[in-house]
Amino acid sequence: MKKQIALFMALIMGAFACGCGQKAPAIENVVKTEQVDIQSTPAPNIVYDVPAEIPSALVDQNGYRTGAEKAVVFKGENLPDVFYIYNLDTDDLEYTGQMRGSGSSSEENVKIGYFSDLITDGNYYIYTDIIGSSFSFRIQNDLYDDIWNKACKTYYMNRCGTNLSEEFAGSDAHLACHTAEAHLQEDPSKAMDVSGGWHLNSQADRDVVQGCKIAQNLLLAYEMNPKAVTDDTGIPESGNGIPDLLDEVKYEIEWLMKMQDERTGGVYGSALTVRDESKDLMQAEVEVTPITMEATICFATLLADFSYQYQSFDSDFATACLKCADKAYSVFVSNENVKESSAGFHAAAQLYRATGASSYEQVLTSYFGRSDFDSLFKEDEEVFLGGVTYISTSQKVNVDVCDRIMKLLMKKASAIASASKNSAYLVSDEEHSALLDDMRTITITDHIIYNYEYTTIIENHAHYLMGRNPEAVNYITDDTERTYLDTDAGMGIMNQPLLNAKFIFMLSVIKE
């Protein structure tokens, strides 16, 4: 039995070591017939009008991939049984479908209509008696390419310390900002160069912990789906033979390395733009907040991860990153009980994968022995990501621990899949951050053991974010009929760098 488990885990880890390219072939145009032959016909002379209020027929306003599952959600009382799909350009009736009950028994006034077998590329809208028309949408096979590029390019558009040219930034082009030396918040007499990195909010602040978490998710997108990460998103580094996401993460890491104190190895917390209404924000002074252990251990985790991923592209820079990571980790160990820290566990997992050093393995072994490890894997992001890193390493591992982590991962993914099926809107959670975290779990699981159902679940969540939600809001792009700009918050996913990174991770699975 132990030999069988060892063989199974060897196959799993072998798949990870190869970038897990061992997925089953992509299934294209796998659809089941949904169209129905209805004797009655819709009202004559249907002409598309943009709904004046929130429609009751909810669609992904950006659209659906040609061969993927497609669904519309209807809400309201006295819903009809039949829906019709019209060509937006000709107003010709193209499809007739039957509504079904939703997956949620608590949502009695919600029905779902499937139209997966409508596979003709084009622009459409849905009409039903009583509730009227949906917003328009399109069917197109390379639907997500532009969205992907735009999401990835948001980080370039927020680069600090460099010129953004019109060629790459268009109307958002500007000269290099915040290039003057910054002063330490705790000792204004000391100054340091902290130019570079990403602005993470409207005040042009840069934060180590948040920047590290963003970059970690971008690295996950590359690691789990390297073929989806291209070298042509339209940044200055495009075409250099290195995937653009890695180029972008490197830009952030070069700033992070400036934030590490050369003498101690500790990492300063953030570079804050000093608010002064009389000065241009882009040329305002910057102050550096004190060293923190949270910033230091997040720095160690990211730079170890990047070193591992970047080794084949530039071994010298990757090695420099690893040295910085080890130095930061040593500082953390000197100030905190690393065996009681979930962030320390994650850092040790990344450093063990990059080096194979026994000191890191000892920390991992200690953490695996905790009685609450299973619950922490379910609830604590650092333990979850550290566990995933451990089963992906080519270093020596404990097969029983790997088997335990795999079972926990599958259990977590199964619960998310079940919640999605039972939801009226086909999602595990309606809160964006929780939703994207759930899809990260599904994406990681799908990477290890390919499951076409998981791909459909991931795509349903993308549809939710792009308009198939109770408020009919497209939270991703701002060029459809009802978007986040029409809400009180006025904030989209791409305006929130951490959520955007998780969205990119999710999108990497379903883009073609």
Tab-separated table of N, CA and C in Angstrom, residues 146-250:
chain	number	residue	atom	x	y	z
A	146	ASP	N	-8.080	40.113	-24.988
A	146	ASP	CA	-7.957	41.554	-24.707
A	146	ASP	C	-8.104	41.840	-23.216
A	147	ILE	N	-9.011	41.121	-22.567
A	147	ILE	CA	-9.215	41.315	-21.127
A	147	ILE	C	-7.957	40.917	-20.368
A	148	TRP	N	-7.362	39.801	-20.757
A	148	TRP	CA	-6.117	39.327	-20.143
A	148	TRP	C	-5.023	40.378	-20.278
A	149	ASN	N	-4.818	40.876	-21.492
A	149	ASN	CA	-3.761	41.859	-21.725
A	149	ASN	C	-3.981	43.132	-20.909
A	150	LYS	N	-5.234	43.557	-20.839
A	150	LYS	CA	-5.545	44.769	-20.087
A	150	LYS	C	-5.287	44.560	-18.594
A	151	ALA	N	-5.691	43.391	-18.078
A	151	ALA	CA	-5.483	43.096	-16.660
A	151	ALA	C	-3.994	43.024	-16.336
A	152	CYS	N	-3.230	42.370	-17.199
A	152	CYS	CA	-1.789	42.249	-16.968
A	152	CYS	C	-1.093	43.607	-17.057
A	153	LYS	N	-1.563	44.443	-17.961
A	153	LYS	CA	-0.885	45.711	-18.216
A	153	LYS	C	-1.163	46.765	-17.141
A	154	THR	N	-2.129	46.510	-16.265
A	154	THR	CA	-2.408	47.499	-15.217
A	154	THR	C	-1.181	47.755	-14.348
A	155	TYR	N	-0.345	46.728	-14.171
A	155	TYR	CA	0.844	46.911	-13.323
A	155	TYR	C	1.875	47.796	-14.015
A	156	TYR	N	2.023	47.615	-15.316
A	156	TYR	CA	2.919	48.515	-16.057
A	156	TYR	C	2.425	49.953	-15.949
A	157	MET	N	1.109	50.145	-16.078
A	157	MET	CA	0.544	51.492	-16.030
A	157	MET	C	0.737	52.155	-14.666
A	158	ASN	N	1.027	51.348	-13.652
A	158	ASN	CA	1.230	51.877	-12.301
A	158	ASN	C	2.688	51.804	-11.858
A	159	ARG	N	3.597	51.628	-12.815
A	159	ARG	CA	5.014	51.614	-12.452
A	159	ARG	C	5.456	52.985	-11.947
A	160	CYS	N	6.296	52.948	-10.929
A	160	CYS	CA	6.865	54.163	-10.354
A	160	CYS	C	8.329	54.255	-10.781
A	161	GLY	N	8.824	55.492	-10.902
A	161	GLY	CA	10.247	55.689	-11.115
A	161	GLY	C	10.749	55.490	-12.527
A	162	THR	N	9.846	55.413	-13.496
A	162	THR	CA	10.263	55.225	-14.884
A	162	THR	C	9.339	56.005	-15.805
A	163	ASN	N	9.854	56.371	-16.981
A	163	ASN	CA	9.018	57.035	-17.973
A	163	ASN	C	8.017	56.047	-18.554
A	164	LEU	N	6.758	56.444	-18.644
A	164	LEU	CA	5.753	55.664	-19.358
A	164	LEU	C	5.526	56.362	-20.699
A	165	SER	N	5.932	55.738	-21.779
A	165	SER	CA	5.852	56.370	-23.092
A	165	SER	C	4.461	56.215	-23.685
A	166	GLU	N	4.134	57.094	-24.631
A	166	GLU	CA	2.842	57.015	-25.317
A	166	GLU	C	2.705	55.701	-26.081
A	167	GLU	N	3.820	55.161	-26.546
A	167	GLU	CA	3.781	53.907	-27.289
A	167	GLU	C	3.143	52.793	-26.473
A	168	PHE	N	3.430	52.771	-25.180
A	168	PHE	CA	2.927	51.695	-24.336
A	168	PHE	C	1.807	52.136	-23.397
A	169	ALA	N	1.776	53.412	-23.044
A	169	ALA	CA	0.795	53.886	-22.056
A	169	ALA	C	-0.280	54.776	-22.646
A	170	GLY	N	-0.156	55.153	-23.914
A	170	GLY	CA	-1.173	55.992	-24.532
A	170	GLY	C	-1.339	57.306	-23.811
A	171	SER	N	-2.595	57.672	-23.526
A	171	SER	CA	-2.889	58.960	-22.882
A	171	SER	C	-2.446	59.003	-21.425
A	172	ASP	N	-2.089	57.857	-20.850
A	172	ASP	CA	-1.618	57.812	-19.461
A	172	ASP	C	-0.107	57.956	-19.355
A	173	ALA	N	0.554	58.271	-20.449
A	173	ALA	CA	2.010	58.420	-20.450
A	173	ALA	C	2.431	59.559	-19.518
A	174	HIS	N	3.571	59.389	-18.849
A	174	HIS	CA	4.109	60.462	-17.999
A	174	HIS	C	5.602	60.223	-17.777
A	175	LEU	N	6.282	61.259	-17.325
A	175	LEU	CA	7.698	61.157	-17.029
A	175	LEU	C	7.906	60.374	-15.733
A	176	ALA	N	9.138	59.964	-15.520
A	176	ALA	CA	9.458	59.199	-14.309
A	176	ALA	C	9.055	59.976	-13.060
A	177	CYS	N	8.458	59.281	-12.116
A	177	CYS	CA	7.974	59.915	-10.886
A	177	CYS	C	8.734	59.392	-9.664
A	178	HIS	N	8.740	60.178	-8.599
A	178	HIS	CA	9.297	59.791	-7.300
A	178	HIS	C	10.717	59.241	-7.418
A	179	THR	N	11.554	59.980	-8.143
A	179	THR	CA	12.933	59.540	-8.346
A	179	THR	C	13.895	60.113	-7.307
A	180	ALA	N	13.464	61.125	-6.576
A	180	ALA	CA	14.335	61.709	-5.547
A	180	ALA	C	14.456	60.744	-4.363
A	181	GLU	N	15.535	60.884	-3.621
A	181	GLU	CA	15.720	60.024	-2.454
A	181	GLU	C	14.605	60.268	-1.431
A	182	ALA	N	14.199	59.194	-0.773
A	182	ALA	CA	13.159	59.269	0.257
A	182	ALA	C	13.801	59.333	1.635
A	183	HIS	N	13.079	59.896	2.587
A	183	HIS	CA	13.581	60.001	3.957
A	183	HIS	C	12.920	58.945	4.842
A	184	LEU	N	13.677	58.457	5.815
A	184	LEU	CA	13.133	57.484	6.750
A	184	LEU	C	12.142	58.165	7.686
A	185	GLN	N	11.004	57.558	7.870
A	185	GLN	CA	9.965	58.124	8.735
A	185	GLN	C	10.462	58.249	10.172
A	186	GLU	N	11.255	57.279	10.613
A	186	GLU	CA	11.720	57.273	12.004
A	186	GLU	C	12.990	58.120	12.201
A	187	ASP	N	13.650	58.497	11.096
A	187	ASP	CA	14.850	59.335	11.186
A	187	ASP	C	14.976	60.142	9.890
A	188	PRO	N	14.303	61.295	9.813
A	188	PRO	CA	14.279	62.105	8.585
A	188	PRO	C	15.653	62.547	8.096
A	189	SER	N	16.677	62.449	8.935
A	189	SER	CA	18.023	62.858	8.503
A	189	SER	C	18.650	61.831	7.562
A	190	LYS	N	18.079	60.639	7.490
A	190	LYS	CA	18.598	59.586	6.628
A	190	LYS	C	17.734	59.459	5.378
A	191	ALA	N	18.416	59.301	4.238
A	191	ALA	CA	17.701	59.190	2.969
A	191	ALA	C	18.163	57.948	2.213
A	192	MET	N	17.305	57.456	1.319
A	192	MET	CA	17.635	56.261	0.542
A	192	MET	C	16.873	56.272	-0.777
A	193	ASP	N	17.409	55.562	-1.761
A	193	ASP	CA	16.768	55.450	-3.069
A	193	ASP	C	15.749	54.318	-3.020
A	194	VAL	N	14.465	54.664	-3.183
A	194	VAL	CA	13.417	53.636	-3.227
A	194	VAL	C	12.563	53.818	-4.480
A	195	SER	N	13.166	54.326	-5.544
A	195	SER	CA	12.421	54.484	-6.795
A	195	SER	C	12.096	53.111	-7.368
A	196	GLY	N	10.984	53.041	-8.101
A	196	GLY	CA	10.582	51.777	-8.723
A	196	GLY	C	9.343	51.190	-8.081
A	197	GLY	N	9.022	49.983	-8.458
A	197	GLY	CA	7.856	49.295	-7.909
A	197	GLY	C	6.549	49.775	-8.498
A	198	TRP	N	5.452	49.337	-7.894
A	198	TRP	CA	4.110	49.679	-8.378
A	198	TRP	C	3.398	50.616	-7.415
A	199	HIS	N	2.735	51.638	-7.950
A	199	HIS	CA	1.782	52.400	-7.145
A	199	HIS	C	0.586	51.477	-6.878
A	200	LEU	N	0.142	51.425	-5.633
A	200	LEU	CA	-0.918	50.481	-5.290
A	200	LEU	C	-2.228	51.144	-4.899
A	201	ASN	N	-2.261	52.469	-4.925
A	201	ASN	CA	-3.522	53.167	-4.644
A	201	ASN	C	-3.500	54.537	-5.302
A	202	SER	N	-4.566	55.275	-5.138
A	202	SER	CA	-4.700	56.577	-5.801
A	202	SER	C	-3.722	57.606	-5.254
A	203	GLN	N	-3.106	57.329	-4.100
A	203	GLN	CA	-2.130	58.241	-3.513
A	203	GLN	C	-0.696	57.876	-3.893
A	204	ALA	N	-0.560	56.912	-4.804
A	204	ALA	CA	0.753	56.499	-5.324
A	204	ALA	C	1.654	55.894	-4.249
A	205	ASP	N	1.060	55.262	-3.247
A	205	ASP	CA	1.835	54.579	-2.219
A	205	ASP	C	2.317	53.228	-2.736
A	206	ARG	N	3.420	52.762	-2.166
A	206	ARG	CA	3.954	51.434	-2.479
A	206	ARG	C	4.152	50.678	-1.171
A	207	ASP	N	3.672	49.473	-1.114
A	207	ASP	CA	3.667	48.709	0.129
A	207	ASP	C	4.311	47.348	-0.090
A	208	VAL	N	5.214	46.962	0.785
A	208	VAL	CA	5.961	45.712	0.621
A	208	VAL	C	5.070	44.493	0.754
A	209	VAL	N	4.268	44.420	1.808
A	209	VAL	CA	3.455	43.228	2.039
A	209	VAL	C	2.455	43.026	0.906
A	210	GLN	N	1.737	44.094	0.557
A	210	GLN	CA	0.754	43.953	-0.513
A	210	GLN	C	1.449	43.663	-1.845
A	211	GLY	N	2.552	44.334	-2.113
A	211	GLY	CA	3.281	44.080	-3.353
A	211	GLY	C	3.748	42.640	-3.451
A	212	CYS	N	4.211	42.079	-2.334
A	212	CYS	CA	4.650	40.681	-2.323
A	212	CYS	C	3.487	39.737	-2.603
A	213	LYS	N	2.346	39.998	-2.009
A	213	LYS	CA	1.197	39.123	-2.212
A	213	LYS	C	0.692	39.191	-3.657
A	214	ILE	N	0.712	40.379	-4.233
A	214	ILE	CA	0.324	40.524	-5.642
A	214	ILE	C	1.264	39.707	-6.524
A	215	ALA	N	2.555	39.907	-6.312
A	215	ALA	CA	3.549	39.210	-7.129
A	215	ALA	C	3.463	37.694	-6.953
A	216	GLN	N	3.172	37.221	-5.746
A	216	GLN	CA	3.036	35.780	-5.515
A	216	GLN	C	1.917	35.193	-6.370
A	217	ASN	N	0.810	35.913	-6.458
A	217	ASN	CA	-0.304	35.420	-7.268
A	217	ASN	C	0.018	35.448	-8.759
A	218	LEU	N	0.769	36.448	-9.194
A	218	LEU	CA	1.189	36.489	-10.598
A	218	LEU	C	2.154	35.346	-10.903
A	219	LEU	N	3.027	35.036	-9.963
A	219	LEU	CA	3.941	33.897	-10.153
A	219	LEU	C	3.172	32.584	-10.192
A	220	LEU	N	2.130	32.471	-9.372
A	220	LEU	CA	1.285	31.270	-9.407
A	220	LEU	C	0.621	31.113	-10.765
A	221	ALA	N	0.156	32.229	-11.329
A	221	ALA	CA	-0.470	32.174	-12.651
A	221	ALA	C	0.514	31.620	-13.673
A	222	TYR	N	1.762	32.063	-13.571
A	222	TYR	CA	2.772	31.556	-14.501
A	222	TYR	C	3.095	30.091	-14.234
A	223	GLU	N	3.285	29.749	-12.966
A	223	GLU	CA	3.667	28.375	-12.627
A	223	GLU	C	2.593	27.366	-13.004
A	224	MET	N	1.337	27.703	-12.759
A	224	MET	CA	0.257	26.754	-12.993
A	224	MET	C	-0.143	26.674	-14.471
A	225	ASN	N	0.022	27.778	-15.200
A	225	ASN	CA	-0.403	27.793	-16.606
A	225	ASN	C	0.602	28.560	-17.459
A	226	PRO	N	1.835	28.059	-17.572
A	226	PRO	CA	2.878	28.815	-18.283
A	226	PRO	C	2.554	29.100	-19.743
A	227	LYS	N	1.791	28.220	-20.392
A	227	LYS	CA	1.470	28.444	-21.804
A	227	LYS	C	0.528	29.630	-21.996
A	228	ALA	N	-0.207	29.982	-20.953
A	228	ALA	CA	-1.140	31.109	-21.064
A	228	ALA	C	-0.435	32.446	-20.904
A	229	VAL	N	0.762	32.428	-20.333
A	229	VAL	CA	1.487	33.665	-20.045
A	229	VAL	C	2.395	33.981	-21.227
A	230	THR	N	2.048	35.021	-21.957
A	230	THR	CA	2.720	35.338	-23.217
A	230	THR	C	3.798	36.410	-23.044
A	231	ASP	N	4.471	36.691	-24.131
A	231	ASP	CA	5.526	37.702	-24.157
A	231	ASP	C	5.137	38.855	-25.078
A	232	ASP	N	3.815	39.122	-25.165
A	232	ASP	CA	3.354	40.132	-26.127
A	232	ASP	C	2.182	40.964	-25.611
A	233	THR	N	2.185	41.284	-24.312
A	233	THR	CA	1.062	42.042	-23.754
A	233	THR	C	1.182	43.542	-23.996
A	234	GLY	N	2.295	43.990	-24.550
A	234	GLY	CA	2.433	45.413	-24.865
A	234	GLY	C	3.096	46.221	-23.780
A	235	ILE	N	4.198	45.697	-23.213
A	235	ILE	CA	5.022	46.450	-22.276
A	235	ILE	C	6.418	46.558	-22.897
A	236	PRO	N	7.286	47.440	-22.409
A	236	PRO	CA	8.602	47.600	-23.031
A	236	PRO	C	9.391	46.305	-23.142
A	237	GLU	N	9.196	45.381	-22.212
A	237	GLU	CA	9.953	44.126	-22.222
A	237	GLU	C	9.363	43.074	-23.164
A	238	SER	N	8.190	43.317	-23.731
A	238	SER	CA	7.565	42.334	-24.622
A	238	SER	C	8.514	41.981	-25.763
A	239	GLY	N	8.584	40.689	-26.060
A	239	GLY	CA	9.446	40.232	-27.144
A	239	GLY	C	10.867	39.918	-26.728
A	240	ASN	N	11.154	39.966	-25.411
A	240	ASN	CA	12.531	39.699	-24.959
A	240	ASN	C	12.795	38.228	-24.652
A	241	GLY	N	11.796	37.384	-24.923
A	241	GLY	CA	11.973	35.961	-24.674
A	241	GLY	C	11.620	35.529	-23.269
A	242	ILE	N	11.174	36.455	-22.448
A	242	ILE	CA	10.760	36.155	-21.068
A	242	ILE	C	9.283	36.492	-20.932
A	243	PRO	N	8.464	35.599	-20.365
A	243	PRO	CA	7.033	35.906	-20.204
A	243	PRO	C	6.826	37.258	-19.511
A	244	ASP	N	5.902	38.035	-20.034
A	244	ASP	CA	5.714	39.403	-19.543
A	244	ASP	C	5.371	39.473	-18.060
A	245	LEU	N	4.629	38.490	-17.546
A	245	LEU	CA	4.313	38.516	-16.116
A	245	LEU	C	5.576	38.422	-15.272
A	246	LEU	N	6.559	37.632	-15.726
A	246	LEU	CA	7.812	37.544	-14.987
A	246	LEU	C	8.592	38.850	-15.091
A	247	ASP	N	8.552	39.488	-16.262
A	247	ASP	CA	9.178	40.809	-16.393
A	247	ASP	C	8.557	41.801	-15.418
A	248	GLU	N	7.239	41.743	-15.298
A	248	GLU	CA	6.540	42.688	-14.429
A	248	GLU	C	6.865	42.434	-12.963
A	249	VAL	N	6.890	41.166	-12.584
A	249	VAL	CA	7.238	40.823	-11.203
A	249	VAL	C	8.685	41.240	-10.912
A	250	LYS	N	9.571	41.051	-11.882
A	250	LYS	CA	10.967	41.450	-11.682
A	250	LYS	C	11.061	42.945	-11.410
